[in-house]
CSV table of C-alpha atoms in Angstrom, one decimal:
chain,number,residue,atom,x,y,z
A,1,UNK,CA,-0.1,21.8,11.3
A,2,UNK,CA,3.3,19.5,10.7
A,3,UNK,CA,2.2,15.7,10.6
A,4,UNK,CA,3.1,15.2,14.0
A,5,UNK,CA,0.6,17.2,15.6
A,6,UNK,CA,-1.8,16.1,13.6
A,7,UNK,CA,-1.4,12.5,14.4
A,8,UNK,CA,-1.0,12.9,18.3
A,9,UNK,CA,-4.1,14.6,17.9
A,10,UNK,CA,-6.0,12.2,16.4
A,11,UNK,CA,-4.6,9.8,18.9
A,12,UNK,CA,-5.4,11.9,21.4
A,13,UNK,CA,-9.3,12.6,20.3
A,14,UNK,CA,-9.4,8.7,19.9
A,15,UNK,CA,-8.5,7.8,23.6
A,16,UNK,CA,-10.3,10.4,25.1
A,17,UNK,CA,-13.3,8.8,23.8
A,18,UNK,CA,-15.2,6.9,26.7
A,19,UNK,CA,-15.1,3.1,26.8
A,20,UNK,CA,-18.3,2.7,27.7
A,21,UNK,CA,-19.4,3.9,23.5
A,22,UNK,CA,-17.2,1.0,22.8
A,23,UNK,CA,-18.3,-1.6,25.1
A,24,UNK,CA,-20.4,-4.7,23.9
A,25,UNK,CA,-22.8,-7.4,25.8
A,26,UNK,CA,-19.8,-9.2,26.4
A,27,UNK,CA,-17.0,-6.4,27.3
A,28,UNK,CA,-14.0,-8.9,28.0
A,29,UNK,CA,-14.0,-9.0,24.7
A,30,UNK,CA,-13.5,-5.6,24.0
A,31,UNK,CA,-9.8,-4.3,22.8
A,32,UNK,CA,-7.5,-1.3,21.9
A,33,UNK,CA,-4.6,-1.6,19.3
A,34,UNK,CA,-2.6,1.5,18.7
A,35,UNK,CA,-0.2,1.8,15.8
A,36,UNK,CA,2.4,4.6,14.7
A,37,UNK,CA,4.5,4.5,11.9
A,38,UNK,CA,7.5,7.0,10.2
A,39,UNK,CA,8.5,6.5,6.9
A,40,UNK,CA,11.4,8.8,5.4
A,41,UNK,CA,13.1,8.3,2.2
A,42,UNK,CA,16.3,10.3,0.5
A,43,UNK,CA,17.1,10.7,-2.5
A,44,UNK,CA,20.4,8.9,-3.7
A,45,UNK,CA,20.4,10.0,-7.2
A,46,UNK,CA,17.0,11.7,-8.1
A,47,UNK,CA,15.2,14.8,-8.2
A,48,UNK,CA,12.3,16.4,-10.4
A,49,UNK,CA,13.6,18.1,-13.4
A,50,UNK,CA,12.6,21.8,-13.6
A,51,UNK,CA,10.2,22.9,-16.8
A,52,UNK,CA,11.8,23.3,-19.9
A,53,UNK,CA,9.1,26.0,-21.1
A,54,UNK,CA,8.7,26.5,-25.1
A,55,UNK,CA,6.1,29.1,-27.0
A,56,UNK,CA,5.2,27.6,-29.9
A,57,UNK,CA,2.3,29.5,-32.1
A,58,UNK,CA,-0.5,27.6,-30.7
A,59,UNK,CA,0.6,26.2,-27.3
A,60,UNK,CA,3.0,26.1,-24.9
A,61,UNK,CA,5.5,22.9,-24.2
A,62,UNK,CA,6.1,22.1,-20.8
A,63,UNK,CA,9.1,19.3,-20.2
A,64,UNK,CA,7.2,15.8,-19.0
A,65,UNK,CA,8.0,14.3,-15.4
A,66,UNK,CA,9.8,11.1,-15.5
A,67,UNK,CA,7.6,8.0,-15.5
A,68,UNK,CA,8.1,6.7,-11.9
A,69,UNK,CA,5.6,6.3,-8.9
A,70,UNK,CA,5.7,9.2,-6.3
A,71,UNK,CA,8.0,7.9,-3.5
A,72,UNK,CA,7.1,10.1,-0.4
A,73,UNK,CA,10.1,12.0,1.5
A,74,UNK,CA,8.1,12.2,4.6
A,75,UNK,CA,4.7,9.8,5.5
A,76,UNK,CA,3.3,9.6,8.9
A,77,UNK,CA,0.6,6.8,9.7
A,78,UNK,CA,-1.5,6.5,13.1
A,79,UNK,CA,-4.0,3.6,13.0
A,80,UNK,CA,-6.7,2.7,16.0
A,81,UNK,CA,-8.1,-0.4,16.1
A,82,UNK,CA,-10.7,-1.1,18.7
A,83,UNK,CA,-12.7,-4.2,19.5
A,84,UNK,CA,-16.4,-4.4,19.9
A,85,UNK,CA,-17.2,-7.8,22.0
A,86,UNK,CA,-16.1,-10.5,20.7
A,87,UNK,CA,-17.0,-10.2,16.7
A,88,UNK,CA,-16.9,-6.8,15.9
A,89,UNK,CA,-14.1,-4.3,15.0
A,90,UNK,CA,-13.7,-0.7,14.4
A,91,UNK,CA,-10.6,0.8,12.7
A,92,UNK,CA,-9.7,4.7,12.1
A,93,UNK,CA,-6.4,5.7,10.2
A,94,UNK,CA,-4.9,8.5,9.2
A,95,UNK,CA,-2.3,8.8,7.3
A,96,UNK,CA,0.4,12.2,5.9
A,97,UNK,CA,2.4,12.1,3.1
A,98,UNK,CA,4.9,14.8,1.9
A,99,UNK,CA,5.9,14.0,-1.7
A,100,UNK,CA,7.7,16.7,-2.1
A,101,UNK,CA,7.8,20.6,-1.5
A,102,UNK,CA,4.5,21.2,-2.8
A,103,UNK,CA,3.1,18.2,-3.2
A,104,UNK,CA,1.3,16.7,0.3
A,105,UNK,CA,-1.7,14.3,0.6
A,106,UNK,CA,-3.8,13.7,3.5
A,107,UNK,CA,-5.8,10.3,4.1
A,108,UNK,CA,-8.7,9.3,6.4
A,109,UNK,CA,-10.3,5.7,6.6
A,110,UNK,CA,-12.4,4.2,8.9
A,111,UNK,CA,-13.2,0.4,8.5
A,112,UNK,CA,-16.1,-2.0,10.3
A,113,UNK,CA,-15.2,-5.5,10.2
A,114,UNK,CA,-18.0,-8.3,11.5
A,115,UNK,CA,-17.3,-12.1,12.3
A,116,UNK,CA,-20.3,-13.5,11.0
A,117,UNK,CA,-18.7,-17.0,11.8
A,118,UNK,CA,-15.7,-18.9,13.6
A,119,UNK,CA,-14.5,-19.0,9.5
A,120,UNK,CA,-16.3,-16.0,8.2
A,121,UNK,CA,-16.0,-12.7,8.1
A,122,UNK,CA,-17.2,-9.3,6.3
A,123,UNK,CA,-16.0,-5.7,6.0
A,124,UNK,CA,-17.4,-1.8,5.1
A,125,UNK,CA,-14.9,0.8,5.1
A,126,UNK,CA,-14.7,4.6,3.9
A,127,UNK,CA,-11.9,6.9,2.8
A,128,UNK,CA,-11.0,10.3,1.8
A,129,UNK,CA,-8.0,11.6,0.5
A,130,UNK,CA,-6.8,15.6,-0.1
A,131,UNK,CA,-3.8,16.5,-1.7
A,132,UNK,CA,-2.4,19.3,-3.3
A,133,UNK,CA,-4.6,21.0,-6.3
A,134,UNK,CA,-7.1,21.0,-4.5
A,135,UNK,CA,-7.5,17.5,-5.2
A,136,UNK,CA,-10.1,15.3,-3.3
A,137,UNK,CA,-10.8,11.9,-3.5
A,138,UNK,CA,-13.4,9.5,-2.4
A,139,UNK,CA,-13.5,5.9,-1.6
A,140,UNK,CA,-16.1,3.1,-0.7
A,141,UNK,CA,-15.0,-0.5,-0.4
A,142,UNK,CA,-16.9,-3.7,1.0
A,143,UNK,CA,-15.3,-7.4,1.2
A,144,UNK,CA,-15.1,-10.7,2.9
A,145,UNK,CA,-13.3,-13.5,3.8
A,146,UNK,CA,-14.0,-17.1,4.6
A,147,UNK,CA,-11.2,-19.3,6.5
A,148,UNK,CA,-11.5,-22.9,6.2
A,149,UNK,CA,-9.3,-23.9,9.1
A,150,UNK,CA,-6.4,-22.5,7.4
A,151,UNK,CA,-6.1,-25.2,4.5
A,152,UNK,CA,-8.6,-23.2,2.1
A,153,UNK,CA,-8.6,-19.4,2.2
A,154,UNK,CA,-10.8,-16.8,-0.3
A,155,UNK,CA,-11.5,-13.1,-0.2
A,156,UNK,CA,-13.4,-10.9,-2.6
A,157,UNK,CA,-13.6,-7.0,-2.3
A,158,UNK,CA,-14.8,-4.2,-4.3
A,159,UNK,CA,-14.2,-0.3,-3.7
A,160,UNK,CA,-15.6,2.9,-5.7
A,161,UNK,CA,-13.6,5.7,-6.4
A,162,UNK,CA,-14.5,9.5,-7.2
A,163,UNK,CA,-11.8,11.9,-7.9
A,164,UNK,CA,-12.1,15.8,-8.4
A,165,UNK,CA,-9.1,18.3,-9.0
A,166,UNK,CA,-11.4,22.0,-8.2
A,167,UNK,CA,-7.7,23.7,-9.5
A,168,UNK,CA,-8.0,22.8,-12.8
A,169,UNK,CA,-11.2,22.5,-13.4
A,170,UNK,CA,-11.6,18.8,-14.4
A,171,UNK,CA,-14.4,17.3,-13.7
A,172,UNK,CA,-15.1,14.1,-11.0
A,173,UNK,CA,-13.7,10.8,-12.8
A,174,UNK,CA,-15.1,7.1,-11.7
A,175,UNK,CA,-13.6,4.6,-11.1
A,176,UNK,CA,-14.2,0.6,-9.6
A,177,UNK,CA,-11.8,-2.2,-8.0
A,178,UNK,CA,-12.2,-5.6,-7.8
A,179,UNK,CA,-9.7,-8.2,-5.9
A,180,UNK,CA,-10.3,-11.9,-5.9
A,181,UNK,CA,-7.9,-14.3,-3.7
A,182,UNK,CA,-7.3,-18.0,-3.2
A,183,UNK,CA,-5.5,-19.7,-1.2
A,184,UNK,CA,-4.8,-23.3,-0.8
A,185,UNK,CA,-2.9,-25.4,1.3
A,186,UNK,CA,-1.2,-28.3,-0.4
A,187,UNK,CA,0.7,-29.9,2.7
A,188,UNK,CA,1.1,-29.2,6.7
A,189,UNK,CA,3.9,-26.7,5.2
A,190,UNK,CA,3.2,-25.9,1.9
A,191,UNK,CA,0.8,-23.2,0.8
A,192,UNK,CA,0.1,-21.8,-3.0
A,193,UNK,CA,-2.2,-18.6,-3.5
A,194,UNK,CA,-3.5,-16.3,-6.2
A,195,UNK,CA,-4.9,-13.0,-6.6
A,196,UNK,CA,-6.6,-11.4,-9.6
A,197,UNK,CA,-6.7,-7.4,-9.3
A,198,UNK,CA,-9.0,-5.8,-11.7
A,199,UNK,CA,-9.8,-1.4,-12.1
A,200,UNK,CA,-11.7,0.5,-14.3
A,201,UNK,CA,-11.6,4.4,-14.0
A,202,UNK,CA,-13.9,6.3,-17.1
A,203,UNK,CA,-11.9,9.0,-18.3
A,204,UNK,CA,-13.1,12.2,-20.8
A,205,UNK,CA,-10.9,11.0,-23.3
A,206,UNK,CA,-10.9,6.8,-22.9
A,207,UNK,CA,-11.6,5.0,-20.4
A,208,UNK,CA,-8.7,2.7,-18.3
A,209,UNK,CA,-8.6,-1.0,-17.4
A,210,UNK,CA,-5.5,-2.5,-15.7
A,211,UNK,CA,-5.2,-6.3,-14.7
A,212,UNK,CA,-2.7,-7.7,-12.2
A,213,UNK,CA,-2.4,-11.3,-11.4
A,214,UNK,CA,0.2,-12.3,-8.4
A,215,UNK,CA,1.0,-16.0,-7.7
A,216,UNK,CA,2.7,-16.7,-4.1
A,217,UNK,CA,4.2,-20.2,-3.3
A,218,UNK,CA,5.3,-20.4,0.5
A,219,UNK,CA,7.1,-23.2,2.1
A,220,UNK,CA,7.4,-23.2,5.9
A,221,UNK,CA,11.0,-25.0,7.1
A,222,UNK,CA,11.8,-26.9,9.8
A,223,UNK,CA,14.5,-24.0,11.4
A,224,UNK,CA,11.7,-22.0,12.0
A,225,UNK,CA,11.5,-20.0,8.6
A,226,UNK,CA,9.2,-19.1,6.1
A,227,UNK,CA,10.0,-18.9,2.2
A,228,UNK,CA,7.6,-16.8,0.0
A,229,UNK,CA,8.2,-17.1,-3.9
A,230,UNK,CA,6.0,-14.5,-5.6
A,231,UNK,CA,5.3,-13.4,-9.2
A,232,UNK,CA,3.4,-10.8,-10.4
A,233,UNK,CA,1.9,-9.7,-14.1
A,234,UNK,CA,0.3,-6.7,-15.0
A,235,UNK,CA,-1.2,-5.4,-18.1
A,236,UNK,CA,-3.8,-2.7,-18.9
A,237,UNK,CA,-5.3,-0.5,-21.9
A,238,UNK,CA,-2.7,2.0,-22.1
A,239,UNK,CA,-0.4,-0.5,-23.4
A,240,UNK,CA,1.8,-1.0,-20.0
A,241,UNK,CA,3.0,-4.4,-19.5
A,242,UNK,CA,5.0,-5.1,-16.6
A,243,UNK,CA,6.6,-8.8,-14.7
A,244,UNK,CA,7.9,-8.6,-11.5
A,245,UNK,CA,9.4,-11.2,-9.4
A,246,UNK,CA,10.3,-11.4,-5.7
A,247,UNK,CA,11.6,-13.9,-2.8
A,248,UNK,CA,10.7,-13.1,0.7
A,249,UNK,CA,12.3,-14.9,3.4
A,250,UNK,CA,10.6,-14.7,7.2
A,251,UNK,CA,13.1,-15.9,10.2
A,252,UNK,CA,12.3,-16.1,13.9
A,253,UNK,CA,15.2,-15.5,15.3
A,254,UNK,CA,13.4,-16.1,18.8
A,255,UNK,CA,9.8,-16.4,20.4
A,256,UNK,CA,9.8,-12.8,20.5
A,257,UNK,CA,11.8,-11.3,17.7
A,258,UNK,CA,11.3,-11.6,13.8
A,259,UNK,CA,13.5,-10.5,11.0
A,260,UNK,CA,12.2,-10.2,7.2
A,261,UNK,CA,13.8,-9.8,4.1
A,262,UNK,CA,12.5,-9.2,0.6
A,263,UNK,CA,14.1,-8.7,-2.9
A,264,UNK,CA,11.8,-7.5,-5.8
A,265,UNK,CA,12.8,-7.4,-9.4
A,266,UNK,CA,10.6,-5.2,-11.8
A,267,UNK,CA,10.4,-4.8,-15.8
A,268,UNK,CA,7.7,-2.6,-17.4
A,269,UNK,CA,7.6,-1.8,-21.0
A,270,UNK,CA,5.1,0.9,-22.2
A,271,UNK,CA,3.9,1.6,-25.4
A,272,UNK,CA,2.2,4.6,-25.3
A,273,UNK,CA,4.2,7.3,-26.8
A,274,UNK,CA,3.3,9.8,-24.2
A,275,UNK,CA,4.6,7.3,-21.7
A,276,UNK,CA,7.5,6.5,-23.8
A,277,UNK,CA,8.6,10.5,-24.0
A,278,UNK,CA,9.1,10.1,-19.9
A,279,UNK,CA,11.3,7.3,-19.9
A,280,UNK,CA,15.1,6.6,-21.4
A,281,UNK,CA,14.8,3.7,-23.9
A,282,UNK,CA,11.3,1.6,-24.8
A,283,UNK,CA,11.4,-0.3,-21.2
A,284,UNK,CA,12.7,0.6,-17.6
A,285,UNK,CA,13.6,-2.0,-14.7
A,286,UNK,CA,13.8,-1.4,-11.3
A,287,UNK,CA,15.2,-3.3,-7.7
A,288,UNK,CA,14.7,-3.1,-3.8
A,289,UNK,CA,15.8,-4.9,-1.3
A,290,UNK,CA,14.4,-4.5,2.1
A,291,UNK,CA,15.0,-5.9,5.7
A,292,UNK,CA,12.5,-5.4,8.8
A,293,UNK,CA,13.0,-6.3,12.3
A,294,UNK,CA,10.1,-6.9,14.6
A,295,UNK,CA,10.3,-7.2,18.3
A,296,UNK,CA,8.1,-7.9,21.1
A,297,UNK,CA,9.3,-5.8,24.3
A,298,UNK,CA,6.2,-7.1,25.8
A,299,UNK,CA,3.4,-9.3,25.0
A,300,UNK,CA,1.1,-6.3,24.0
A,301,UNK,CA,3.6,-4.1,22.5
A,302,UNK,CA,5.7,-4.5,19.1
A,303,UNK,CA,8.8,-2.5,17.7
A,304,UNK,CA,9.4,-2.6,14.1
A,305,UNK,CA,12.7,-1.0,11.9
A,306,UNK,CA,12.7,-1.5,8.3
A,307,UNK,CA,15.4,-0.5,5.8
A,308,UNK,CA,14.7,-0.8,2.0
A,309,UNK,CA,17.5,0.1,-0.9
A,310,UNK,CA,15.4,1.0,-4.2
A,311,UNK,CA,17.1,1.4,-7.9
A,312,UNK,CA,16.2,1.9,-11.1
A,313,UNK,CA,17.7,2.3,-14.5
A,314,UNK,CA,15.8,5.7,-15.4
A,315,UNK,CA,18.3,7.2,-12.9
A,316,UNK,CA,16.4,6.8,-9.2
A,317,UNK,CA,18.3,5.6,-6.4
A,318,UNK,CA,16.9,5.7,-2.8
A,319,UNK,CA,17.2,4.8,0.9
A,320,UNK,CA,13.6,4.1,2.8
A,321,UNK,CA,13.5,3.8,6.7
A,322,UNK,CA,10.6,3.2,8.6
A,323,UNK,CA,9.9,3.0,12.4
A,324,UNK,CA,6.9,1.9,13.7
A,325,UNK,CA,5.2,0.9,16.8
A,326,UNK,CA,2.2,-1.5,17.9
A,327,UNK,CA,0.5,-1.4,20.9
A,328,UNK,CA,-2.7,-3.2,23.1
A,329,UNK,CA,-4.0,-1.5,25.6
């Protein structure tokens, strides 16, 4: 089934559902929000390299992919949010990605959020995620949030992974997540926040910790525009170290229309020499620029284009657009 089926079925099992298994005590409260969303990217200058196979005596040398993230031709996203009363949410998402010719993944999640307070607020979600090899993965995560009239802001979630490849014959890794963020406000339009992302996965030969720590400063102006600096370090046991700045800049051009644009610098610099065998030189940079345009055609209905430019020095260049759509009913 191509990804477009799949999702107007989903959408279609979702709405079909009754309102009254939806409705609260209070059902004014109650809400549908519909999203879709099309991602396609194209290759500038990049492709996988085919195997360079070897027989040696003992084993066999296969040529190693390049050392850069899996950017996904094709990804198709439907997300249903619907409204419980007035303090209780229910989300379901799918999402298709198409990496490549054979290389797909397929993703569920479904989320419960609860307003415990006017300030407060917790969450529950699951996921599970099937890809090619046969590979399956599993997902628990739980977080909340308190809101302090908007001039104090802190979240805190953690999630549990299990991953299994049946192909190969591995067996199922382990692996945890946690994400602290503060923010505060330091004037009527000046706001500075932090986040602290912290994973551990156990491995057969080592186990893997990675730390990322992202630093936003954002600075709302009096031509109706918001400024977001950001900076953002990771570092983690396999000897990765990465910086990576970035400057967002929000504008509304009117009451109903919005247009974003972000720039993103990135340096990493392994030191692993398996890592090191994937990449041309002892450190690779990357940069993207990316625009999105967001427009109300009515009250309950938003339009969103995005264009992003991506490059990199190990020979990657790419156009990304993405449509999407949001919708109350």
């Amino acid at each position: 089934m191509n990804p477009c089926n799949r999702i107007i079925l989903l959408i279609s099992a979702i709405t079909l559902i009754p309102a009254s298994l939806f409705a609260g005590p209070l059902s004014i409260g109650n809400f549908t929000q519909v999203k879709l969303e099309y991602q396609y990217t194209d290759y500038l200058k990049y492709s996988y390299p085919n195997p360079i196979l070897f027989e040696y005596p003992n084993q066999q040398y296969t040529q190693p992919l390049p050392y850069i993230v899996d950017f996904p031709e094709n990804r198709s996203l439907a997300r249903v949010t619907q409204g419980i009363g007035f303090n209780d949410e229910i989300q379901l998402k799918y999402q298709y990605s198409d990496l490549s010719e054979n290389n797909f993944q397929d993703l569920f999640n479904l989320k419960y959020q609860r307003n415990v307070s006017a300030s407060a607020d917790v969450h529950i979600s699951g996921q599970f995620t099937r890809g090619t090899g046969n590979f399956l993965g599993k997902m628990v995560q739980l977080g909340g949030r308190y809101d302090w009239a908007g001039f104090v802001l802190a979240s805190a979630s953690y999630a549990y992974y299990t991953n299994e490849i049946d192909s190969v014959g591995l067996e199922k890794s382990d692996a945890h997540s946690f994400q602290l963020k503060l923010r505060q406000t330091l004037s009527r339009s000046t706001a500075f926040q932090v986040r602290h992302d912290w994973f551990f996965a156990s491995g057969e030969k080592a186990d893997f910790v990675s730390n990322t720590l992202t630093f936003w400063l954002s600075q709302w102006l009096p031509t109706q525009t918001a400024v977001h600096l950001e900076w953002r370090e990771h570092w983690d046991t396999a000897g990765l170290t990465s910086h990576s700045p970035s400057l967002e800049i929000a504008q509304y051009l009117s009451w109903a229309t919005i247009f974003k644009t972000r720039a993103r610098y990135y340096y990493g610099k392994p030191t692993d020499e398996a890592a090191l065998e994937t990449i041309k030189g002892d450190h690779f940079t990357s940069f993207s620029i990316s625009g999105i345009l967001s427009h109300h055609l009515f009250a309950e209905t938003i339009v969103s284009v995005k264009y992003r430019y991506y490059w990199s020095d190990q020979d990657v260049e790419m156009n990304t657009y993405l449509l999407a759509l949001e919708h109350i009913l």
